[in-house]
Amino acid sequence: LFYGGLVRQKNVLSILMQCLICVCAVSVLWVAFGYSWVFGKGFAGTPIGNIIGGFDKVFLNGVTTASLISPSGIPEILFVLFQCMFAVITPGLIIGAFAERVKFSGFLFFTVLWSILIYDPMAHFVWGGGWLQQMGAIDFAGGTVVHINAGISALVMCLMLGRRSGYRTGHTSFPHQVPFVFIGAAFLWLGWFGFNAGSGLT
């Protein structure tokens, strides 16, 4: 709703589909190997363990309804789903940088590669025991892994795509539905309360 209200009316469906497919594709990647790469312990204590966690939790191997996260004691499957939403929303934030400017196939290709090559390693660096966490980096609810990561990636995408075709100075392209933007922002605000509180794992 947030992005859909900001674009021209003819592109609302495209933006909605990009957001929906982002949820679907990244969720599949997260269950298949993303969670394992970020929070696995297979490579702990080795040089590669500074970059990715391992393959020990691929396809949620060993994650059951009875397995708990220590020291918090919350069910691991709940932690998997909570972290999956971070993995989903981070490339979703970048959609605004290339809204109305890339084909759907290009968007999907970028999102899949970006999730694998950028998000998963960065999340492990900071949250999964990687080299930044070992140096004492603290990221309570996504300042580094989500916002800086997505912001820099969005800036790079804008620079790579260049100016909009047909853009003319002095001719403003108005958002088609400002109430959608307001409703989307309200949902995001409510969601971030959950993210911030949930990141305490209590």
Short mmCIF file of C-alpha atoms in Angstrom, two decimals, residues 49-133:
data_model
loop_
_atom_site.label_atom_id
_atom_site.label_comp_id
_atom_site.label_asym_id
_atom_site.label_seq_id
_atom_site.Cartn_x
_atom_site.Cartn_y
_atom_site.Cartn_z
CA GLY A 49 32.28 -19.29 9.98
CA ASN A 50 32.94 -15.54 9.98
CA ILE A 51 31.06 -15.32 6.66
CA ILE A 52 28.21 -17.89 6.86
CA GLY A 53 26.85 -20.10 9.61
CA GLY A 54 26.81 -23.46 7.88
CA PHE A 55 24.59 -26.08 6.28
CA ASP A 56 23.54 -27.85 9.47
CA LYS A 57 20.01 -26.35 9.47
CA VAL A 58 19.27 -26.57 5.72
CA PHE A 59 15.52 -27.07 5.16
CA LEU A 60 15.17 -26.48 8.93
CA ASN A 61 16.97 -29.71 9.75
CA GLY A 62 16.70 -30.31 13.50
CA VAL A 63 14.16 -27.52 14.04
CA THR A 64 11.17 -29.06 15.78
CA THR A 65 8.27 -27.79 17.84
CA ALA A 66 10.23 -28.82 20.93
CA SER A 67 13.57 -27.13 20.08
CA LEU A 68 14.23 -23.92 21.99
CA ILE A 69 16.57 -20.96 21.50
CA SER A 70 18.93 -20.44 24.41
CA PRO A 71 19.13 -18.48 26.62
CA SER A 72 15.68 -16.98 25.89
CA GLY A 73 13.87 -20.34 25.79
CA ILE A 74 11.52 -19.36 22.97
CA PRO A 75 10.59 -22.03 20.39
CA GLU A 76 13.10 -22.12 17.55
CA ILE A 77 10.38 -22.36 14.88
CA LEU A 78 8.99 -19.06 16.16
CA PHE A 79 12.49 -17.54 15.90
CA VAL A 80 12.80 -18.89 12.33
CA LEU A 81 9.54 -17.20 11.29
CA PHE A 82 10.40 -13.95 13.09
CA GLN A 83 13.77 -13.74 11.35
CA CYS A 84 12.14 -14.71 8.05
CA MET A 85 10.13 -11.50 8.18
CA PHE A 86 13.34 -9.48 8.45
CA ALA A 87 14.70 -11.40 5.46
CA VAL A 88 11.51 -10.63 3.51
CA ILE A 89 11.14 -6.96 4.34
CA THR A 90 14.76 -5.98 3.65
CA PRO A 91 14.71 -6.53 -0.14
CA GLY A 92 11.13 -5.21 -0.02
CA LEU A 93 12.50 -1.87 1.14
CA ILE A 94 14.64 -1.65 -2.00
CA ILE A 95 11.59 -1.89 -4.28
CA GLY A 96 11.01 1.83 -3.81
CA ALA A 97 14.36 2.62 -5.43
CA PHE A 98 13.42 1.06 -8.75
CA ALA A 99 9.62 1.35 -8.67
CA GLU A 100 8.26 1.75 -12.21
CA ARG A 101 11.76 1.31 -13.65
CA VAL A 102 12.53 -2.42 -14.05
CA LYS A 103 10.82 -5.41 -15.60
CA PHE A 104 9.31 -8.01 -13.28
CA SER A 105 11.86 -10.63 -14.36
CA GLY A 106 14.71 -8.23 -13.56
CA PHE A 107 13.20 -7.47 -10.16
CA LEU A 108 12.87 -11.18 -9.33
CA PHE A 109 16.42 -11.98 -10.47
CA PHE A 110 17.80 -9.11 -8.40
CA THR A 111 15.79 -10.03 -5.29
CA VAL A 112 16.87 -13.69 -5.30
CA LEU A 113 20.55 -12.90 -5.89
CA TRP A 114 20.56 -10.02 -3.41
CA SER A 115 18.98 -12.16 -0.68
CA ILE A 116 21.56 -14.91 -1.17
CA LEU A 117 24.70 -12.84 -1.73
CA ILE A 118 24.05 -9.73 0.39
CA TYR A 119 21.36 -10.25 3.03
CA ASP A 120 22.27 -13.71 4.32
CA PRO A 121 26.00 -12.97 4.83
CA MET A 122 25.29 -9.55 6.39
CA ALA A 123 22.74 -11.02 8.79
CA HIS A 124 25.28 -13.65 9.82
CA PHE A 125 28.01 -11.00 10.23
CA VAL A 126 25.91 -9.10 12.76
CA TRP A 127 23.35 -11.51 14.26
CA GLY A 128 24.60 -15.05 13.65
CA GLY A 129 28.03 -14.94 15.26
CA GLY A 130 29.97 -13.57 12.27
CA TRP A 131 32.96 -11.25 12.29
CA LEU A 132 31.07 -8.02 13.04
CA GLN A 133 29.30 -9.55 16.02
#
